[in-house]
Amino acid sequence: MTSLGTAVARTRCWTRAHTRASDGALAAAVLVCMVVGSFAEPPGGHNGPNFGTRTPGALSVVLMVLAAGALVFRRRAPMSVLLCTGATTVLELMVVQPPAPVVLSTVIALYTVAAHTDRPTTWRVGIATMAVLTAVAMVFSAGVWYAQENLVIFAWTGMAGAAGDAVRSRRAFIHAIRERAERAERTREEEARRRVAEERLRIARDLHDVVAHHIALVNVQAGVASHVMDKRPDQAKEALAHVREASRSALSELRATVGLLRQSGDPAAPTEPAPGLQHLDGLLDTFRNAGLPVRFAADGTDHPARLPAAVDLAAYRIIQEALTNVRKHAGPGAKAEVSVVRVGATVEITVLDDGEGTGEPADGGGHGLLGMRERVTALGGTLTAGPRYGGGFRTQAILPVKTPAGDRAHSGEGISGI
């Protein structure tokens, strides 16, 4: 910005902060202009105005002082100031010939009204002011009614109204742009907070699925090892091996999930893909090794069809959480059955058990089912879970193969796809 632009900007800021002082300075400048103009004779022919040929009378001086003094309050009461300056101008035009330029104060007051009111008011007040002042000047003029001095009053009042309306429109336009920018900024911040909340929810679901599944298996295998340690050490060693494998798998998945929270510059997070139905055999083996018989079927085969990344991960996590619930709550001797069936544009994941229950309340207040339902809902699917007729429990999820997040599936589906 140039030095002139800087000075203008500083002056504008000062005048906005000190409106009374700036209006007082403007009133003094208008008074000086009116007094200087009152010493000049109107121009005749092609010659300019002649100074020093006349002196303003006492009434003209009083009217000029009153009109200029009223401009000090032009921003606080613009309409009242316009009425005051207009009245002094009319009185000057009617009594004094040739009149002093008191109309200059009315021009400033009309500009203020136009700049601080709406357009209909500007039109009504502006036309009324132009009509009254011009008519009075023409009627009480010492010369012909179409004299140049009378037309100048019409022109200056018209330009004052137009200039004030233009300034008001510009201020409204700038205010609208600023408000739109602030609204857009607030919208961006809200969108960013919403995405952060969604990412945290995904992380929480993944952490719950990983921890609940593996800790349940570790608990079961540790109990088996403790029970058979003295009588069957070989079986205890096998159970401890399963504990070690489950804990290693839990740490690996936790590292992959929590690694997403690293800041830039931290060691790189693991790049292995998220678990899916391709890893389902290993998941089922962990439950079988923990003593839960599991039978699996997928579209009449032993291998599920390939699914989009988001659906694939959700299906894996749903089966993991459902079997974890079976292992924890179905009771001894329970058997589980898992099926993954492709039906048109959807895939149905069903987990059944025939257990009678442990008779103990479920730990965690049902957060596992809540997490599964949130995961399914996020993909546009449905989840049903409840007791089966004749005993046992049934969990079924229906997921659309083409999810709303399908466009992100190949890029890892945000948090879940890492």
XYZ file of N, CA and C in Angstrom, residues 12-240:
687
model
N -9.617 7.328 7.617
C -10.938 6.712 7.663
C -11.179 6.013 8.989
N -10.171 5.310 9.485
C -10.324 4.645 10.783
C -10.524 5.664 11.901
N -9.808 6.790 11.814
C -9.936 7.807 12.862
C -11.320 8.434 12.840
N -11.815 8.723 11.642
C -13.136 9.344 11.560
C -14.233 8.400 12.045
N -14.078 7.083 11.807
C -15.071 6.137 12.305
C -15.039 6.028 13.822
N -13.838 6.178 14.387
C -13.710 6.087 15.837
C -14.096 7.390 16.539
N -14.030 8.535 15.837
C -14.329 9.843 16.435
C -15.328 10.559 15.529
N -16.561 10.068 15.508
C -17.561 10.621 14.593
C -17.923 12.066 14.938
N -18.021 12.375 16.233
C -18.398 13.735 16.606
C -17.317 14.737 16.189
N -16.060 14.381 16.385
C -14.976 15.286 15.997
C -14.913 15.458 14.481
N -15.073 14.353 13.738
C -15.023 14.446 12.274
C -16.203 15.253 11.730
N -17.393 15.083 12.325
C -18.540 15.875 11.886
C -18.364 17.347 12.240
N -17.742 17.615 13.388
C -17.459 19.007 13.730
C -16.496 19.649 12.751
N -15.463 18.888 12.356
C -14.517 19.422 11.373
C -15.210 19.662 10.031
N -16.098 18.746 9.634
C -16.838 18.938 8.385
C -17.747 20.165 8.476
N -18.411 20.352 9.610
C -19.281 21.520 9.778
C -18.477 22.812 9.683
N -17.287 22.841 10.275
C -16.449 24.038 10.193
C -16.026 24.306 8.757
N -15.661 23.223 8.012
C -15.261 23.409 6.622
C -16.426 23.914 5.774
N -17.633 23.389 5.998
C -18.815 23.849 5.259
C -19.114 25.314 5.581
N -18.967 25.689 6.848
C -19.205 27.078 7.235
C -18.235 28.014 6.540
N -16.982 27.623 6.474
C -15.983 28.454 5.779
C -16.349 28.610 4.310
N -16.738 27.496 3.679
C -17.104 27.566 2.260
C -18.322 28.470 2.045
N -19.315 28.370 2.923
C -20.510 29.202 2.772
C -20.188 30.679 2.981
N -19.362 30.977 3.980
C -18.998 32.379 4.231
C -18.206 32.945 3.070
N -17.248 32.190 2.554
C -16.474 32.667 1.401
C -17.382 32.863 0.207
N -18.303 31.936 -0.025
C -19.211 32.056 -1.156
C -20.174 33.218 -1.011
N -20.484 33.633 0.220
C -21.419 34.738 0.407
C -20.827 36.087 0.039
N -19.503 36.166 -0.125
C -18.863 37.409 -0.531
C -18.778 37.524 -2.056
N -19.245 36.547 -2.769
C -19.118 36.561 -4.233
C -20.456 36.834 -4.881
N -20.410 37.615 -5.946
C -21.585 37.845 -6.771
C -21.766 36.666 -7.713
N -22.998 36.276 -8.024
C -23.204 35.192 -8.996
C -22.545 35.543 -10.318
N -22.028 34.535 -11.061
C -21.362 34.807 -12.338
C -22.342 35.362 -13.354
N -21.886 36.280 -14.132
C -22.712 36.846 -15.195
C -22.057 36.640 -16.535
N -22.792 36.155 -17.497
C -22.242 35.883 -18.837
C -21.212 34.790 -18.769
N -20.069 35.031 -19.451
C -18.997 34.033 -19.469
C -17.949 34.331 -18.416
N -18.182 35.320 -17.595
C -17.218 35.649 -16.557
C -17.497 34.843 -15.303
N -16.456 34.653 -14.499
C -16.620 33.917 -13.263
C -17.188 34.815 -12.186
N -17.365 34.274 -10.971
C -17.913 35.064 -9.858
C -16.951 36.184 -9.448
N -17.518 37.259 -8.975
C -16.732 38.413 -8.547
C -16.726 38.478 -7.027
N -15.541 38.435 -6.418
C -15.409 38.474 -4.963
C -15.186 39.913 -4.496
N -15.706 40.193 -3.317
C -15.502 41.500 -2.706
C -16.489 42.549 -3.136
N -17.446 42.220 -3.968
C -18.429 43.198 -4.430
C -19.648 43.267 -3.528
N -19.820 42.299 -2.622
C -20.943 42.335 -1.701
C -20.537 41.730 -0.365
N -21.305 42.020 0.640
C -21.042 41.538 1.996
C -22.316 40.883 2.533
N -22.211 39.696 3.154
C -23.424 39.035 3.661
C -24.015 39.810 4.824
N -25.343 39.771 4.891
C -26.018 40.438 5.984
C -25.993 39.616 7.251
N -26.466 40.227 8.340
C -26.462 39.551 9.644
C -27.350 38.319 9.629
N -28.509 38.408 8.975
C -29.396 37.248 8.906
C -28.740 36.091 8.175
N -28.036 36.390 7.077
C -27.355 35.331 6.321
C -26.277 34.662 7.173
N -25.542 35.459 7.939
C -24.495 34.891 8.793
C -25.113 33.981 9.849
N -26.200 34.440 10.464
C -26.858 33.617 11.481
C -27.359 32.307 10.874
N -27.980 32.392 9.708
C -28.489 31.176 9.071
C -27.361 30.221 8.690
N -26.250 30.775 8.226
C -25.110 29.920 7.868
C -24.541 29.233 9.103
N -24.448 29.956 10.213
C -23.928 29.349 11.451
C -24.876 28.266 11.953
N -26.180 28.545 11.932
C -27.148 27.537 12.372
C -27.098 26.288 11.494
N -27.058 26.473 10.191
C -27.037 25.330 9.279
C -25.770 24.504 9.453
N -24.611 25.175 9.575
C -23.346 24.451 9.760
C -23.318 23.753 11.120
N -23.848 24.442 12.162
C -23.862 23.804 13.485
C -24.734 22.565 13.520
N -25.811 22.550 12.752
C -26.672 21.366 12.729
C -25.957 20.152 12.149
N -24.971 20.373 11.283
C -24.259 19.242 10.661
C -23.437 18.438 11.664
N -23.169 19.021 12.830
C -22.424 18.265 13.847
C -23.211 17.027 14.288
N -24.543 17.096 14.196
C -25.392 15.980 14.650
C -25.968 15.183 13.474
N -25.353 15.276 12.320
C -25.938 14.680 11.108
C -26.016 13.161 11.179
N -25.108 12.485 11.880
C -25.150 11.021 11.957
C -26.101 10.543 13.053
N -26.258 11.322 14.094
C -27.151 10.920 15.180
C -28.612 11.124 14.804
N -28.919 12.193 14.095
C -30.317 12.489 13.711
C -30.321 13.055 12.294
N -30.081 12.218 11.288
C -29.945 12.739 9.913
C -31.212 13.419 9.401
N -32.384 12.874 9.708
C -33.615 13.474 9.198
C -33.878 14.832 9.834
N -33.641 14.947 11.135
C -33.839 16.234 11.809
C -32.868 17.283 11.292
N -31.627 16.875 11.055
C -30.637 17.813 10.517
C -31.044 18.269 9.122
N -31.587 17.363 8.303
C -32.039 17.752 6.964
C -33.184 18.762 7.053
N -34.119 18.546 7.970
C -35.220 19.497 8.129
C -34.704 20.866 8.567
N -33.721 20.863 9.484
C -33.179 22.135 9.975
C -32.447 22.883 8.867
N -31.564 22.189 8.168
C -30.798 22.858 7.100
C -31.723 23.256 5.943
N -32.715 22.398 5.647
C -33.656 22.758 4.593
C -34.450 23.996 4.937
N -34.871 24.137 6.204
C -35.631 25.320 6.620
C -34.785 26.588 6.529
N -33.531 26.504 6.972
C -32.661 27.685 6.875
C -32.407 28.061 5.425
N -32.292 27.047 4.544
C -32.075 27.335 3.133
C -33.302 28.009 2.516
N -34.488 27.493 2.819
C -35.720 28.103 2.305
C -35.847 29.547 2.778
N -35.543 29.787 4.061
C -35.618 31.156 4.585
C -34.621 32.064 3.893
N -33.427 31.568 3.660
C -32.418 32.372 2.965
C -32.852 32.688 1.543
N -33.426 31.703 0.827
C -33.857 31.932 -0.551
C -35.028 32.922 -0.606
N -35.871 32.929 0.399
C -37.033 33.801 0.387
C -36.706 35.237 0.792
N -35.753 35.434 1.682
C -35.533 36.754 2.277
C -34.376 37.506 1.644
N -33.289 36.812 1.387
C -32.065 37.474 0.951
C -31.901 37.318 -0.554
N -31.584 38.426 -1.227
C -31.314 38.408 -2.657
C -30.057 39.230 -2.945
N -29.068 38.640 -3.592
C -28.950 37.205 -3.899
C -28.634 36.413 -2.643
N -29.123 35.209 -2.536
C -28.964 34.429 -1.299
C -27.533 33.933 -1.116
N -27.155 33.758 0.140
C -25.877 33.115 0.466
C -26.012 31.607 0.209
N -24.888 30.925 -0.020
C -24.952 29.483 -0.360
C -25.249 28.590 0.845
N -26.324 28.883 1.569
C -26.712 28.027 2.699
C -27.139 26.646 2.211
N -27.513 26.548 0.946
C -27.954 25.268 0.394
C -26.880 24.201 0.478
N -25.605 24.622 0.615
C -24.521 23.644 0.724
C -24.721 22.745 1.940
N -25.194 23.292 3.045
C -25.449 22.478 4.236
C -26.577 21.475 3.978
N -27.587 21.868 3.210
C -28.684 20.956 2.876
C -28.192 19.816 1.994
N -27.265 20.125 1.079
C -26.682 19.074 0.225
C -25.984 18.027 1.086
N -25.184 18.463 2.071
C -24.492 17.513 2.960
C -25.500 16.714 3.778
N -26.531 17.364 4.289
C -27.533 16.664 5.099
C -28.301 15.644 4.267
N -28.640 15.995 3.014
C -29.348 15.042 2.156
C -28.469 13.846 1.819
N -27.191 14.078 1.604
C -26.254 12.964 1.383
C -26.231 12.030 2.593
N -26.234 12.589 3.787
C -26.206 11.768 5.010
C -27.471 10.932 5.135
N -28.625 11.533 4.847
C -29.879 10.783 4.912
C -29.859 9.625 3.923
N -29.402 9.877 2.694
C -29.357 8.826 1.678
C -28.381 7.718 2.047
N -27.291 8.080 2.727
C -26.266 7.084 3.075
C -26.663 6.242 4.274
N -27.634 6.686 5.070
C -27.968 5.975 6.304
C -29.410 5.483 6.349
N -30.143 5.580 5.258
C -31.514 5.065 5.216
C -31.659 4.133 4.022
N -32.857 3.616 3.827
C -33.096 2.710 2.708
C -33.400 3.507 1.436
N -33.420 2.790 0.320
C -33.595 3.451 -0.978
C -34.971 4.108 -1.132
N -36.072 3.469 -0.753
C -37.361 4.170 -0.875
C -37.393 5.490 -0.117
N -36.860 5.507 1.097
C -36.805 6.760 1.857
C -35.944 7.795 1.153
N -34.837 7.356 0.575
C -33.969 8.284 -0.147
C -34.712 8.908 -1.329
N -35.448 8.078 -2.054
C -36.198 8.610 -3.195
C -37.235 9.636 -2.742
N -37.992 9.287 -1.722
C -39.046 10.208 -1.274
C -38.463 11.509 -0.730
N -37.503 11.398 0.146
C -36.920 12.595 0.763
C -36.141 13.403 -0.266
N -35.392 12.710 -1.134
C -34.595 13.423 -2.132
C -35.455 14.203 -3.109
N -36.507 13.573 -3.620
C -37.381 14.275 -4.575
C -38.079 15.455 -3.898
N -38.534 15.236 -2.656
C -39.195 16.334 -1.949
C -38.238 17.498 -1.727
N -36.999 17.194 -1.326
C -36.022 18.265 -1.089
C -35.702 19.013 -2.375
N -35.456 18.290 -3.451
C -35.161 18.953 -4.730
C -36.325 19.816 -5.182
N -37.533 19.277 -5.072
C -38.703 20.014 -5.552
C -38.935 21.289 -4.744
N -38.864 21.187 -3.420
C -39.149 22.352 -2.572
C -38.091 23.436 -2.773
N -36.835 23.073 -2.684
C -35.777 24.081 -2.796
C -35.755 24.715 -4.181
N -35.897 23.898 -5.218
C -35.888 24.464 -6.570
C -37.094 25.370 -6.810
N -38.256 24.941 -6.338
C -39.455 25.760 -6.518
C -39.338 27.087 -5.780
N -38.839 27.058 -4.544
C -38.678 28.304 -3.785
C -37.673 29.212 -4.467
N -36.573 28.632 -4.944
C -35.559 29.451 -5.620
C -36.121 30.093 -6.877
N -36.910 29.338 -7.647
C -37.475 29.897 -8.882
C -38.526 30.980 -8.583
N -39.339 30.757 -7.553
C -40.409 31.714 -7.250
C -39.848 33.023 -6.707
N -38.855 32.954 -5.818
C -38.340 34.153 -5.162
C -37.062 34.670 -5.805
N -36.711 34.149 -6.979
C -35.504 34.620 -7.649
C -35.706 36.047 -8.158
N -34.638 36.845 -8.038
C -34.692 38.229 -8.527
C -34.641 38.279 -10.041
N -34.115 37.236 -10.665
C -34.045 37.193 -12.122
C -35.102 36.272 -12.685
N -34.805 35.701 -13.857
C -35.730 34.760 -14.495
C -35.748 33.461 -13.717
N -36.856 32.724 -13.810
C -37.003 31.504 -13.020
C -36.066 30.385 -13.443
N -35.630 30.439 -14.722
C -34.737 29.376 -15.199
C -33.275 29.798 -15.105
N -32.964 30.703 -14.210
C -31.585 31.157 -14.050
C -30.688 29.985 -13.621
N -29.407 30.147 -13.917
C -28.432 29.083 -13.642
C -28.368 28.751 -12.155
N -28.491 29.771 -11.295
C -28.411 29.524 -9.857
C -29.527 28.603 -9.383
N -30.717 28.717 -9.978
C -31.835 27.867 -9.581
C -31.632 26.423 -10.043
N -31.121 26.239 -11.249
C -30.868 24.881 -11.760
C -29.720 24.206 -11.012
N -28.769 25.015 -10.527
C -27.659 24.436 -9.762
C -28.171 23.798 -8.472
N -29.148 24.434 -7.838
C -29.729 23.848 -6.617
C -30.342 22.478 -6.922
N -31.071 22.383 -8.032
C -31.681 21.104 -8.429
C -30.600 20.048 -8.677
N -29.527 20.439 -9.371
C -28.472 19.474 -9.706
C -27.720 18.999 -8.474
N -27.353 19.935 -7.592
C -26.558 19.552 -6.435
C -27.353 18.687 -5.455
N -28.610 18.986 -5.241
C -29.402 18.137 -4.347
C -29.626 16.751 -4.946
N -29.832 16.692 -6.261
C -29.983 15.388 -6.910
C -28.723 14.553 -6.814
N -27.561 15.167 -7.044
C -26.297 14.439 -6.949
C -26.013 14.000 -5.519
N -26.407 14.815 -4.538
C -26.197 14.428 -3.144
C -26.980 13.169 -2.807
N -28.260 13.104 -3.224
C -29.046 11.903 -2.970
C -28.487 10.687 -3.670
N -28.058 10.852 -4.927
C -27.500 9.719 -5.670
C -26.197 9.232 -5.056
N -25.330 10.177 -4.646
C -24.049 9.790 -4.041
C -24.277 9.064 -2.717
N -25.186 9.562 -1.889
C -25.465 8.881 -0.624
C -26.025 7.488 -0.826
N -26.903 7.320 -1.803
C -27.458 5.995 -2.085
C -26.375 5.042 -2.579
N -25.454 5.549 -3.404
C -24.358 4.703 -3.891
C -23.459 4.261 -2.742
N -23.157 5.180 -1.818
C -22.323 4.819 -0.675
C -23.022 3.777 0.198
N -24.325 3.966 0.423
C -25.071 2.991 1.226
C -25.080 1.619 0.569
N -25.266 1.582 -0.759
C -25.269 0.303 -1.476
C -23.908 -0.379 -1.388
N -22.846 0.412 -1.509
C -21.506 -0.167 -1.415
C -21.248 -0.730 -0.020
N -21.654 0.002 1.008
C -21.484 -0.503 2.363
C -22.270 -1.795 2.574
N -23.490 -1.840 2.067
C -24.299 -3.060 2.203
C -23.658 -4.226 1.460
N -23.091 -3.939 0.283
C -22.437 -4.994 -0.496
C -21.211 -5.530 0.239
N -20.395 -4.630 0.778
C -19.204 -5.062 1.509
C -19.602 -5.841 2.763
N -20.641 -5.371 3.449
C -21.107 -6.085 4.641
C -21.603 -7.488 4.286
N -22.317 -7.605 3.155
C -22.810 -8.926 2.738
C -21.648 -9.858 2.403
N -20.629 -9.322 1.726
C -19.465 -10.149 1.393
C -18.746 -10.601 2.662
N -18.571 -9.669 3.614
C -17.897 -10.024 4.865
C -18.696 -11.064 5.641
N -20.017 -10.878 5.686
C -20.854 -11.844 6.402
C -20.823 -13.211 5.732
N -20.826 -13.212 4.381
C -20.752 -14.489 3.677
C -19.421 -15.186 3.937
N -18.346 -14.417 3.977
C -17.032 -15.004 4.253
C -16.977 -15.566 5.671
N -17.548 -14.819 6.639
C -17.557 -15.322 8.013
C -18.405 -16.584 8.131
N -19.548 -16.597 7.419
C -20.392 -17.790 7.453
C -19.674 -18.983 6.831
N -18.973 -18.735 5.719
C -18.220 -19.826 5.091
C -17.122 -20.334 6.010
N -16.474 -19.417 6.733
C -15.431 -19.828 7.661
C -16.009 -20.669 8.790
N -17.173 -20.226 9.314
C -17.812 -21.022 10.365
C -18.218 -22.394 9.847
N -18.705 -22.432 8.593
C -19.102 -23.714 8.008
C -17.899 -24.640 7.864
N -16.766 -24.075 7.417
C -15.553 -24.902 7.297
C -15.112 -25.432 8.650
N -15.177 -24.589 9.677
C -14.786 -25.051 11.005
C -15.724 -26.144 11.511
N -17.029 -25.965 11.281
C -17.973 -26.996 11.708
C -17.756 -28.298 10.947
N -17.478 -28.185 9.647
C -17.216 -29.388 8.859
C -15.955 -30.094 9.344
N -14.929 -29.287 9.673
C -13.693 -29.887 10.179
C -13.938 -30.594 11.509
N -14.718 -29.955 12.400
C -15.030 -30.615 13.678
C -15.847 -31.880 13.465
N -16.784 -31.847 12.500
C -17.587 -33.038 12.234
C -16.713 -34.184 11.725
N -15.774 -33.865 10.842
C -14.904 -34.924 10.321
C -13.994 -35.480 11.405
N -13.511 -34.578 12.276
C -12.683 -35.057 13.384
C -13.485 -36.001 14.273
N -14.743 -35.639 14.542
C -15.589 -36.506 15.369
C -15.811 -37.861 14.698
N -16.028 -37.841 13.384
C -16.213 -39.108 12.673
C -14.953 -39.964 12.729
N -13.788 -39.331 12.559
C -12.537 -40.084 12.622
C -12.335 -40.672 14.019
N -12.662 -39.883 15.038
C -12.520 -40.411 16.399
C -13.468 -41.575 16.628
N -14.672 -41.486 16.074
C -15.626 -42.584 16.229
C -15.112 -43.839 15.552
N -14.535 -43.691 14.359
C -13.980 -44.872 13.676
C -12.845 -45.486 14.488
N -11.973 -44.619 15.013
C -10.859 -45.134 15.813
C -11.384 -45.849 17.047
N -12.388 -45.251 17.707
C -12.947 -45.878 18.909
C -13.556 -47.236 18.590
N -14.260 -47.327 17.451
C -14.862 -48.617 17.083
C -13.783 -49.666 16.839
N -12.741 -49.269 16.080
C -11.683 -50.236 15.786
C -10.964 -50.668 17.056
N -10.673 -49.707 17.935
C -9.999 -50.063 19.178
C -10.872 -50.998 20.018
N -12.169 -50.715 20.069
C -13.065 -51.580 20.841
C -13.084 -52.986 20.257
N -13.194 -53.059 18.924
C -13.253 -54.389 18.299
C -11.980 -55.178 18.578
N -10.827 -54.516 18.408
C -9.552 -55.213 18.589
C -9.367 -55.640 20.042
N -9.554 -54.686 20.954
C -9.294 -54.988 22.366
C -10.283 -56.021 22.896
N -11.577 -55.840 22.602
C -12.570 -56.770 23.134
C -12.326 -58.192 22.635
N -12.033 -58.325 21.342
C -11.827 -59.661 20.779
C -10.606 -60.344 21.386
N -9.479 -59.675 21.324
C -8.238 -60.330 21.735
C -8.154 -60.500 23.245
N -8.641 -59.527 24.002
C -8.602 -59.688 25.454
C -9.509 -60.835 25.888
N -10.653 -61.004 25.215
C -11.528 -62.141 25.530
C -10.815 -63.468 25.272
N -10.111 -63.543 24.153
C -9.384 -64.783 23.844
C -8.253 -65.017 24.829
N -7.535 -63.941 25.165
C -6.445 -64.095 26.136
C -7.004 -64.561 27.481
N -8.125 -64.018 27.879
C -8.730 -64.396 29.155
C -9.117 -65.878 29.162
N -9.710 -66.326 28.062
C -10.123 -67.730 27.983
C -8.917 -68.655 28.012
N -7.919 -68.363 27.182
C -6.756 -69.244 27.098
C -5.945 -69.225 28.399
N -5.882 -68.037 29.023
C -5.177 -67.984 30.304
C -5.908 -68.825 31.355
N -7.240 -68.796 31.328
C -7.998 -69.631 32.256
C -7.769 -71.110 32.007
N -7.734 -71.491 30.715
C -7.468 -72.903 30.388
C -6.089 -73.308 30.879
N -5.089 -72.436 30.621
C -3.728 -72.764 31.054
C -3.637 -72.902 32.562
N -4.299 -72.016 33.280
C -4.267 -72.101 34.742
C -4.953 -73.366 35.241
N -5.987 -73.819 34.543
C -6.746 -74.983 34.995
C -5.991 -76.290 34.772
N -5.254 -76.373 33.660
C -4.601 -77.653 33.312
C -3.107 -77.610 33.533
N -2.595 -76.572 34.194
C -1.142 -76.424 34.334
C -0.504 -77.621 35.029
N -1.119 -78.113 36.089
C -0.502 -79.181 36.868
C -0.706 -80.555 36.239
N -1.914 -80.821 35.728
C -2.222 -82.163 35.249
C -1.819 -82.368 33.792
N -1.996 -81.351 32.942
C -1.691 -81.488 31.511
C -0.841 -80.311 31.048
N 0.439 -80.346 31.356
C 1.310 -79.204 30.997
C 1.409 -78.978 29.489
N 1.290 -80.052 28.694
C 1.359 -79.847 27.240
C 0.188 -78.976 26.753
N -1.010 -79.262 27.261
C -2.173 -78.458 26.875
C -2.044 -77.038 27.424
N -1.425 -76.876 28.588
C -1.213 -75.537 29.141
C -0.256 -74.738 28.263
N 0.803 -75.446 27.782
C 1.734 -74.753 26.880
C 1.044 -74.320 25.596
N 0.162 -75.164 25.088
C -0.567 -74.804 23.872
C -1.468 -73.596 24.109
N -2.130 -73.593 25.274
C -2.987 -72.449 25.589
C -2.172 -71.169 25.726
N -1.002 -71.280 26.363
C -0.145 -70.095 26.493
C 0.369 -69.631 25.131
